[in-house]
């Protein structure tokens, strides 16, 4: 009590609650705390012997994250908080939800490095230990990547689906952990329900496009295919109504934040993984080369930055350097040219993935297009004087690989910067601890999703033409009179162009 009297004597006169609030570092209702206190830069820690830590005072003040305080923009006593919140329409402000996120301490993941590696590299510094751990696990992931490529397209599709679900889980879990104290009803249930709805829509479209014969052969699949979009919309509408019914007073704004959080996650994760599947159906080379370029750029940028990095690249990722960025670019372009040259000579990589109805399996056998046949190119005169070659033989796809590798090394890293900014916003180091030394699955695929969109747009803009098999599939679904009309129109058109003779037309 003597300490409390001395402290009170030094403070200006005022209401008793002002003195107690000033001693504890909190402002009474209607007053603002000092700037450093509002931003959490100065926090008073009460010891058990401190008179201010007695239950009678602490119960009236509450804590920064307890029920007696709204947030850092103004502390309120529990009774006053309830009366003031009733005067609000939604009872929740943006600053309140943001303050809770800022007040929570950074989530620092524990050291999840395997004990075997910890013992093996215990004598090394943390810098070199991290180097060896990342290197060994990177080689393990590359080996796993080769294995799933060997297992074929179907396994690749399953892996893409698993990666999508895991990435979605990591992002949604961050949102749940940041705002878990609100106990929002149905948040996680609705998030997974919307994931199911969106996957049903996208993969249903894929099945209809690439498995048309199988769908038409089975009556249940044919009905689901015919009304696929209506069923998808009905499922989504059900989830939308469930969300509206789950709205709770005082948490309206936060619930809409989480609604937007879920939908943005679906846009980033599910949509991009769907594009990855589409790229795979164009030929495994369109799946393997872009992913390999991103992996190569990630590895080479890390190596160049580790040994030669001196100049910081961007504030969002302080460890990224210009030396690593530029070195990764040149290494990725060279790697893309070499990998494309090797893969372009194998039909299993260049042929589109198609479904064989006779064997009920995927096939990758075809006659390679001109894109995957060696051609001669004349080297410009300026380069001829340097290398001494006039003509070079290469696959046309190698030229496209330059565009893919350039995007992977110059624009792809911005997907990683975006993820870094996201993690910094919520004071977390990694999305998860799935892969020791690397973080979560999303930490490894943050650049891949951006790459998948570019590849899909690139194929649609510069590579893909009309697909005869799809046209025939649509033609077969028409009524007989419509098919006959198209047949007569096509025959007249070919006759006018001289591709069919009059005698053949009469026959």
GROMACS .gro file of C-alpha atoms in nm, residues 31-362:
model
  332
   31UNK     CA    1  -0.979   0.877  -2.312
   32UNK     CA    2  -0.704   0.761  -2.545
   33UNK     CA    3  -0.391   0.588  -2.427
   34UNK     CA    4  -0.044   0.715  -2.526
   35UNK     CA    5   0.065   0.629  -2.878
   36UNK     CA    6   0.322   0.375  -2.765
   37UNK     CA    7   0.061   0.202  -2.549
   38UNK     CA    8  -0.197   0.196  -2.829
   39UNK     CA    9   0.049   0.022  -3.058
   40UNK     CA   10   0.154  -0.229  -2.799
   41UNK     CA   11   0.509  -0.097  -2.774
   42UNK     CA   12   0.490  -0.050  -2.398
   43UNK     CA   13   0.320  -0.305  -2.181
   44UNK     CA   14   0.309  -0.310  -1.803
   45UNK     CA   15   0.373  -0.648  -1.645
   46UNK     CA   16   0.217  -0.680  -1.299
   47UNK     CA   17   0.388  -0.894  -1.042
   48UNK     CA   18   0.196  -1.083  -0.773
   49UNK     CA   19   0.323  -0.837  -0.509
   50UNK     CA   20   0.204  -0.535  -0.703
   51UNK     CA   21  -0.110  -0.386  -0.544
   52UNK     CA   22  -0.255  -0.331  -0.890
   53UNK     CA   23  -0.257  -0.703  -0.952
   54UNK     CA   24  -0.510  -0.766  -0.678
   55UNK     CA   25  -0.832  -0.934  -0.793
   56UNK     CA   26  -1.053  -0.635  -0.709
   57UNK     CA   27  -0.863  -0.399  -0.938
   58UNK     CA   28  -0.779  -0.653  -1.210
   59UNK     CA   29  -1.140  -0.760  -1.235
   60UNK     CA   30  -1.247  -0.403  -1.302
   61UNK     CA   31  -0.973  -0.332  -1.556
   62UNK     CA   32  -0.968  -0.656  -1.750
   63UNK     CA   33  -0.678  -0.739  -1.981
   64UNK     CA   34  -0.575  -0.650  -2.333
   65UNK     CA   35  -0.735  -0.963  -2.467
   66UNK     CA   36  -0.992  -1.039  -2.199
   67UNK     CA   37  -1.366  -0.975  -2.188
   68UNK     CA   38  -1.332  -0.642  -2.011
   69UNK     CA   39  -1.148  -0.463  -2.295
   70UNK     CA   40  -1.260  -0.394  -2.647
   71UNK     CA   41  -0.919  -0.331  -2.803
   72UNK     CA   42  -0.624  -0.093  -2.815
   73UNK     CA   43  -0.832   0.205  -2.930
   74UNK     CA   44  -0.994   0.249  -2.592
   75UNK     CA   45  -1.033   0.025  -2.289
   76UNK     CA   46  -1.376  -0.015  -2.141
   77UNK     CA   47  -1.502  -0.163  -1.821
   78UNK     CA   48  -1.718  -0.471  -1.881
   79UNK     CA   49  -2.048  -0.306  -1.789
   80UNK     CA   50  -1.978   0.008  -1.992
   81UNK     CA   51  -1.863  -0.203  -2.289
   82UNK     CA   52  -2.196  -0.383  -2.307
   83UNK     CA   53  -2.401  -0.063  -2.285
   84UNK     CA   54  -2.193   0.113  -2.549
   85UNK     CA   55  -2.187  -0.184  -2.787
   86UNK     CA   56  -2.567  -0.201  -2.786
   87UNK     CA   57  -2.579   0.148  -2.939
   88UNK     CA   58  -2.381   0.025  -3.241
   89UNK     CA   59  -2.541  -0.136  -3.542
   90UNK     CA   60  -2.303  -0.425  -3.573
   91UNK     CA   61  -2.113  -0.386  -3.248
   92UNK     CA   62  -1.783  -0.452  -3.426
   93UNK     CA   63  -1.535  -0.213  -3.585
   94UNK     CA   64  -1.250  -0.278  -3.822
   95UNK     CA   65  -1.004  -0.153  -3.563
   96UNK     CA   66  -1.132  -0.406  -3.311
   97UNK     CA   67  -1.069  -0.707  -3.532
   98UNK     CA   68  -0.736  -0.570  -3.648
   99UNK     CA   69  -0.625  -0.494  -3.293
  100UNK     CA   70  -0.681  -0.852  -3.187
  101UNK     CA   71  -0.463  -0.972  -3.473
  102UNK     CA   72  -0.193  -0.718  -3.383
  103UNK     CA   73  -0.213  -0.793  -3.012
  104UNK     CA   74  -0.146  -1.162  -3.062
  105UNK     CA   75   0.224  -1.247  -3.040
  106UNK     CA   76   0.408  -1.378  -3.345
  107UNK     CA   77   0.356  -1.747  -3.399
  108UNK     CA   78   0.711  -1.886  -3.410
  109UNK     CA   79   0.712  -2.250  -3.517
  110UNK     CA   80   0.919  -2.492  -3.316
  111UNK     CA   81   1.229  -2.653  -3.460
  112UNK     CA   82   1.084  -2.945  -3.656
  113UNK     CA   83   1.415  -3.062  -3.805
  114UNK     CA   84   1.449  -3.441  -3.777
  115UNK     CA   85   1.662  -3.547  -3.482
  116UNK     CA   86   1.896  -3.738  -3.711
  117UNK     CA   87   1.985  -3.421  -3.902
  118UNK     CA   88   2.012  -3.221  -3.580
  119UNK     CA   89   2.274  -3.461  -3.447
  120UNK     CA   90   2.458  -3.481  -3.780
  121UNK     CA   91   2.493  -3.103  -3.814
  122UNK     CA   92   2.515  -3.006  -3.448
  123UNK     CA   93   2.873  -2.883  -3.491
  124UNK     CA   94   2.781  -2.641  -3.772
  125UNK     CA   95   2.662  -2.286  -3.742
  126UNK     CA   96   2.291  -2.220  -3.785
  127UNK     CA   97   2.354  -2.076  -4.134
  128UNK     CA   98   2.530  -2.386  -4.266
  129UNK     CA   99   2.299  -2.619  -4.075
  130UNK     CA  100   2.000  -2.461  -4.250
  131UNK     CA  101   2.188  -2.495  -4.582
  132UNK     CA  102   2.238  -2.870  -4.541
  133UNK     CA  103   1.889  -2.938  -4.406
  134UNK     CA  104   1.724  -2.749  -4.691
  135UNK     CA  105   1.951  -2.916  -4.945
  136UNK     CA  106   1.886  -3.272  -4.828
  137UNK     CA  107   1.510  -3.225  -4.808
  138UNK     CA  108   1.508  -3.052  -5.147
  139UNK     CA  109   1.675  -3.353  -5.305
  140UNK     CA  110   1.419  -3.576  -5.134
  141UNK     CA  111   1.132  -3.371  -5.279
  142UNK     CA  112   1.288  -3.378  -5.627
  143UNK     CA  113   1.319  -3.756  -5.604
  144UNK     CA  114   0.953  -3.779  -5.502
  145UNK     CA  115   0.864  -3.557  -5.800
  146UNK     CA  116   1.038  -3.799  -6.037
  147UNK     CA  117   0.851  -4.091  -5.883
  148UNK     CA  118   0.505  -3.939  -5.933
  149UNK     CA  119   0.596  -3.846  -6.293
  150UNK     CA  120   0.690  -4.207  -6.354
  151UNK     CA  121   0.355  -4.325  -6.210
  152UNK     CA  122   0.166  -4.140  -6.482
  153UNK     CA  123  -0.100  -3.870  -6.535
  154UNK     CA  124  -0.363  -4.013  -6.302
  155UNK     CA  125  -0.128  -4.009  -6.003
  156UNK     CA  126  -0.022  -3.656  -6.094
  157UNK     CA  127  -0.385  -3.544  -6.084
  158UNK     CA  128  -0.435  -3.704  -5.744
  159UNK     CA  129  -0.121  -3.534  -5.611
  160UNK     CA  130  -0.241  -3.198  -5.742
  161UNK     CA  131  -0.571  -3.250  -5.560
  162UNK     CA  132  -0.391  -3.340  -5.235
  163UNK     CA  133  -0.164  -3.035  -5.261
  164UNK     CA  134  -0.468  -2.815  -5.323
  165UNK     CA  135  -0.648  -2.944  -5.014
  166UNK     CA  136  -0.338  -2.903  -4.797
  167UNK     CA  137  -0.274  -2.546  -4.915
  168UNK     CA  138  -0.639  -2.457  -4.852
  169UNK     CA  139  -0.615  -2.608  -4.503
  170UNK     CA  140  -0.303  -2.407  -4.419
  171UNK     CA  141  -0.453  -2.073  -4.524
  172UNK     CA  142  -0.789  -2.135  -4.357
  173UNK     CA  143  -0.613  -2.246  -4.038
  174UNK     CA  144  -0.429  -1.913  -4.023
  175UNK     CA  145  -0.760  -1.728  -4.036
  176UNK     CA  146  -0.907  -1.954  -3.771
  177UNK     CA  147  -0.608  -1.912  -3.538
  178UNK     CA  148  -0.604  -1.534  -3.572
  179UNK     CA  149  -0.972  -1.493  -3.486
  180UNK     CA  150  -1.039  -1.813  -3.288
  181UNK     CA  151  -1.137  -1.622  -2.972
  182UNK     CA  152  -1.462  -1.513  -3.136
  183UNK     CA  153  -1.583  -1.873  -3.179
  184UNK     CA  154  -1.757  -1.791  -3.503
  185UNK     CA  155  -2.030  -2.046  -3.579
  186UNK     CA  156  -1.986  -2.273  -3.881
  187UNK     CA  157  -1.673  -2.095  -4.003
  188UNK     CA  158  -1.462  -2.404  -4.068
  189UNK     CA  159  -1.761  -2.612  -4.174
  190UNK     CA  160  -1.867  -2.358  -4.435
  191UNK     CA  161  -1.508  -2.313  -4.557
  192UNK     CA  162  -1.473  -2.682  -4.634
  193UNK     CA  163  -1.823  -2.694  -4.778
  194UNK     CA  164  -1.738  -2.417  -5.026
  195UNK     CA  165  -1.418  -2.603  -5.115
  196UNK     CA  166  -1.629  -2.910  -5.196
  197UNK     CA  167  -1.871  -2.705  -5.408
  198UNK     CA  168  -1.598  -2.534  -5.611
  199UNK     CA  169  -1.413  -2.860  -5.671
  200UNK     CA  170  -1.735  -3.028  -5.781
  201UNK     CA  171  -1.791  -2.752  -6.036
  202UNK     CA  172  -1.438  -2.740  -6.180
  203UNK     CA  173  -1.370  -3.111  -6.190
  204UNK     CA  174  -1.717  -3.176  -6.325
  205UNK     CA  175  -1.636  -2.945  -6.614
  206UNK     CA  176  -1.309  -3.129  -6.670
  207UNK     CA  177  -1.476  -3.470  -6.672
  208UNK     CA  178  -1.735  -3.348  -6.923
  209UNK     CA  179  -1.466  -3.210  -7.156
  210UNK     CA  180  -1.209  -3.489  -7.146
  211UNK     CA  181  -1.421  -3.797  -7.066
  212UNK     CA  182  -1.714  -3.723  -7.293
  213UNK     CA  183  -1.752  -4.076  -7.433
  214UNK     CA  184  -1.746  -4.232  -7.087
  215UNK     CA  185  -2.002  -3.981  -6.961
  216UNK     CA  186  -2.239  -4.048  -7.250
  217UNK     CA  187  -2.208  -4.422  -7.200
  218UNK     CA  188  -2.321  -4.420  -6.836
  219UNK     CA  189  -2.674  -4.293  -6.774
  220UNK     CA  190  -2.613  -4.146  -6.423
  221UNK     CA  191  -2.305  -3.960  -6.545
  222UNK     CA  192  -2.494  -3.831  -6.847
  223UNK     CA  193  -2.766  -3.685  -6.626
  224UNK     CA  194  -2.512  -3.527  -6.390
  225UNK     CA  195  -2.325  -3.383  -6.688
  226UNK     CA  196  -2.639  -3.236  -6.842
  227UNK     CA  197  -2.743  -3.054  -6.523
  228UNK     CA  198  -2.394  -3.007  -6.386
  229UNK     CA  199  -2.396  -2.628  -6.366
  230UNK     CA  200  -2.741  -2.610  -6.214
  231UNK     CA  201  -2.640  -2.863  -5.947
  232UNK     CA  202  -2.321  -2.668  -5.877
  233UNK     CA  203  -2.512  -2.343  -5.839
  234UNK     CA  204  -2.766  -2.509  -5.608
  235UNK     CA  205  -2.487  -2.642  -5.386
  236UNK     CA  206  -2.323  -2.301  -5.364
  237UNK     CA  207  -2.656  -2.131  -5.296
  238UNK     CA  208  -2.712  -2.370  -5.006
  239UNK     CA  209  -2.380  -2.270  -4.853
  240UNK     CA  210  -2.461  -1.903  -4.907
  241UNK     CA  211  -2.790  -1.937  -4.720
  242UNK     CA  212  -2.615  -2.127  -4.439
  243UNK     CA  213  -2.370  -1.839  -4.404
  244UNK     CA  214  -2.650  -1.583  -4.380
  245UNK     CA  215  -2.823  -1.790  -4.114
  246UNK     CA  216  -2.499  -1.817  -3.915
  247UNK     CA  217  -2.457  -1.440  -3.878
  248UNK     CA  218  -2.432  -1.338  -3.513
  249UNK     CA  219  -2.488  -0.994  -3.365
  250UNK     CA  220  -2.169  -0.805  -3.274
  251UNK     CA  221  -1.965  -1.016  -3.518
  252UNK     CA  222  -2.123  -0.926  -3.851
  253UNK     CA  223  -1.822  -0.747  -3.993
  254UNK     CA  224  -1.577  -1.013  -3.882
  255UNK     CA  225  -1.793  -1.289  -4.029
  256UNK     CA  226  -1.795  -1.110  -4.364
  257UNK     CA  227  -1.417  -1.078  -4.337
  258UNK     CA  228  -1.398  -1.454  -4.300
  259UNK     CA  229  -1.644  -1.504  -4.586
  260UNK     CA  230  -1.415  -1.301  -4.811
  261UNK     CA  231  -1.110  -1.482  -4.670
  262UNK     CA  232  -1.256  -1.818  -4.774
  263UNK     CA  233  -1.349  -1.704  -5.125
  264UNK     CA  234  -1.013  -1.541  -5.194
  265UNK     CA  235  -0.846  -1.863  -5.080
  266UNK     CA  236  -1.066  -2.060  -5.319
  267UNK     CA  237  -0.973  -1.821  -5.601
  268UNK     CA  238  -0.600  -1.852  -5.535
  269UNK     CA  239  -0.580  -2.225  -5.462
  270UNK     CA  240  -0.864  -2.415  -5.630
  271UNK     CA  241  -0.881  -2.217  -5.952
  272UNK     CA  242  -0.507  -2.240  -6.008
  273UNK     CA  243  -0.495  -2.614  -5.937
  274UNK     CA  244  -0.773  -2.660  -6.190
  275UNK     CA  245  -0.556  -2.483  -6.448
  276UNK     CA  246  -0.269  -2.717  -6.359
  277UNK     CA  247  -0.491  -3.013  -6.452
  278UNK     CA  248  -0.580  -2.847  -6.784
  279UNK     CA  249  -0.212  -2.791  -6.861
  280UNK     CA  250  -0.146  -3.157  -6.789
  281UNK     CA  251  -0.405  -3.267  -7.045
  282UNK     CA  252  -0.225  -3.063  -7.311
  283UNK     CA  253   0.080  -3.284  -7.261
  284UNK     CA  254   0.297  -3.370  -6.964
  285UNK     CA  255   0.570  -3.143  -7.098
  286UNK     CA  256   0.344  -2.842  -7.030
  287UNK     CA  257   0.315  -2.962  -6.672
  288UNK     CA  258   0.673  -3.070  -6.601
  289UNK     CA  259   0.875  -2.791  -6.766
  290UNK     CA  260   0.699  -2.495  -6.593
  291UNK     CA  261   0.707  -2.662  -6.252
  292UNK     CA  262   1.073  -2.760  -6.299
  293UNK     CA  263   1.164  -2.404  -6.401
  294UNK     CA  264   1.010  -2.265  -6.083
  295UNK     CA  265   1.194  -2.526  -5.875
  296UNK     CA  266   1.523  -2.452  -6.054
  297UNK     CA  267   1.482  -2.077  -6.005
  298UNK     CA  268   1.407  -2.126  -5.636
  299UNK     CA  269   1.717  -2.343  -5.587
  300UNK     CA  270   1.958  -2.136  -5.795
  301UNK     CA  271   1.839  -1.804  -5.653
  302UNK     CA  272   1.900  -1.946  -5.304
  303UNK     CA  273   2.248  -2.070  -5.398
  304UNK     CA  274   2.356  -1.748  -5.569
  305UNK     CA  275   2.217  -1.546  -5.281
  306UNK     CA  276   2.382  -1.771  -5.023
  307UNK     CA  277   2.731  -1.742  -5.170
  308UNK     CA  278   2.726  -1.405  -5.348
  309UNK     CA  279   2.428  -1.216  -5.207
  310UNK     CA  280   2.507  -0.865  -5.081
  311UNK     CA  281   2.234  -0.632  -5.212
  312UNK     CA  282   1.881  -0.664  -5.065
  313UNK     CA  283   1.611  -0.709  -5.327
  314UNK     CA  284   1.281  -0.631  -5.152
  315UNK     CA  285   1.180  -0.540  -4.799
  316UNK     CA  286   0.910  -0.807  -4.784
  317UNK     CA  287   1.183  -1.074  -4.802
  318UNK     CA  288   1.501  -0.935  -4.645
  319UNK     CA  289   1.699  -1.250  -4.731
  320UNK     CA  290   1.633  -1.211  -5.105
  321UNK     CA  291   1.916  -1.040  -5.292
  322UNK     CA  292   1.972  -0.899  -5.639
  323UNK     CA  293   2.260  -1.138  -5.691
  324UNK     CA  294   2.033  -1.436  -5.626
  325UNK     CA  295   1.754  -1.291  -5.841
  326UNK     CA  296   1.978  -1.231  -6.144
  327UNK     CA  297   2.175  -1.554  -6.105
  328UNK     CA  298   1.854  -1.753  -6.076
  329UNK     CA  299   1.724  -1.595  -6.397
  330UNK     CA  300   2.018  -1.697  -6.617
  331UNK     CA  301   2.042  -2.043  -6.462
  332UNK     CA  302   1.667  -2.103  -6.513
  333UNK     CA  303   1.675  -2.001  -6.881
  334UNK     CA  304   1.964  -2.240  -6.952
  335UNK     CA  305   1.797  -2.517  -6.755
  336UNK     CA  306   1.469  -2.466  -6.944
  337UNK     CA  307   1.640  -2.497  -7.282
  338UNK     CA  308   1.820  -2.817  -7.183
  339UNK     CA  309   1.517  -2.981  -7.022
  340UNK     CA  310   1.295  -2.894  -7.318
  341UNK     CA  311   1.544  -3.042  -7.562
  342UNK     CA  312   1.552  -3.371  -7.371
  343UNK     CA  313   1.176  -3.403  -7.318
  344UNK     CA  314   1.073  -3.300  -7.671
  345UNK     CA  315   1.215  -3.625  -7.809
  346UNK     CA  316   0.974  -3.850  -7.615
  347UNK     CA  317   0.613  -3.903  -7.716
  348UNK     CA  318   0.505  -3.982  -7.363
  349UNK     CA  319   0.583  -3.622  -7.268
  350UNK     CA  320   0.468  -3.429  -7.576
  351UNK     CA  321   0.141  -3.608  -7.662
  352UNK     CA  322  -0.185  -3.483  -7.507
  353UNK     CA  323  -0.325  -3.695  -7.227
  354UNK     CA  324  -0.640  -3.867  -7.354
  355UNK     CA  325  -0.876  -4.123  -7.209
  356UNK     CA  326  -0.898  -4.456  -7.392
  357UNK     CA  327  -1.250  -4.598  -7.370
  358UNK     CA  328  -1.141  -4.945  -7.479
  359UNK     CA  329  -0.884  -4.990  -7.203
  360UNK     CA  330  -1.043  -4.747  -6.954
  361UNK     CA  331  -0.707  -4.581  -6.898
  362UNK     CA  332  -0.511  -4.272  -6.996
   0.00000   0.00000   0.00000
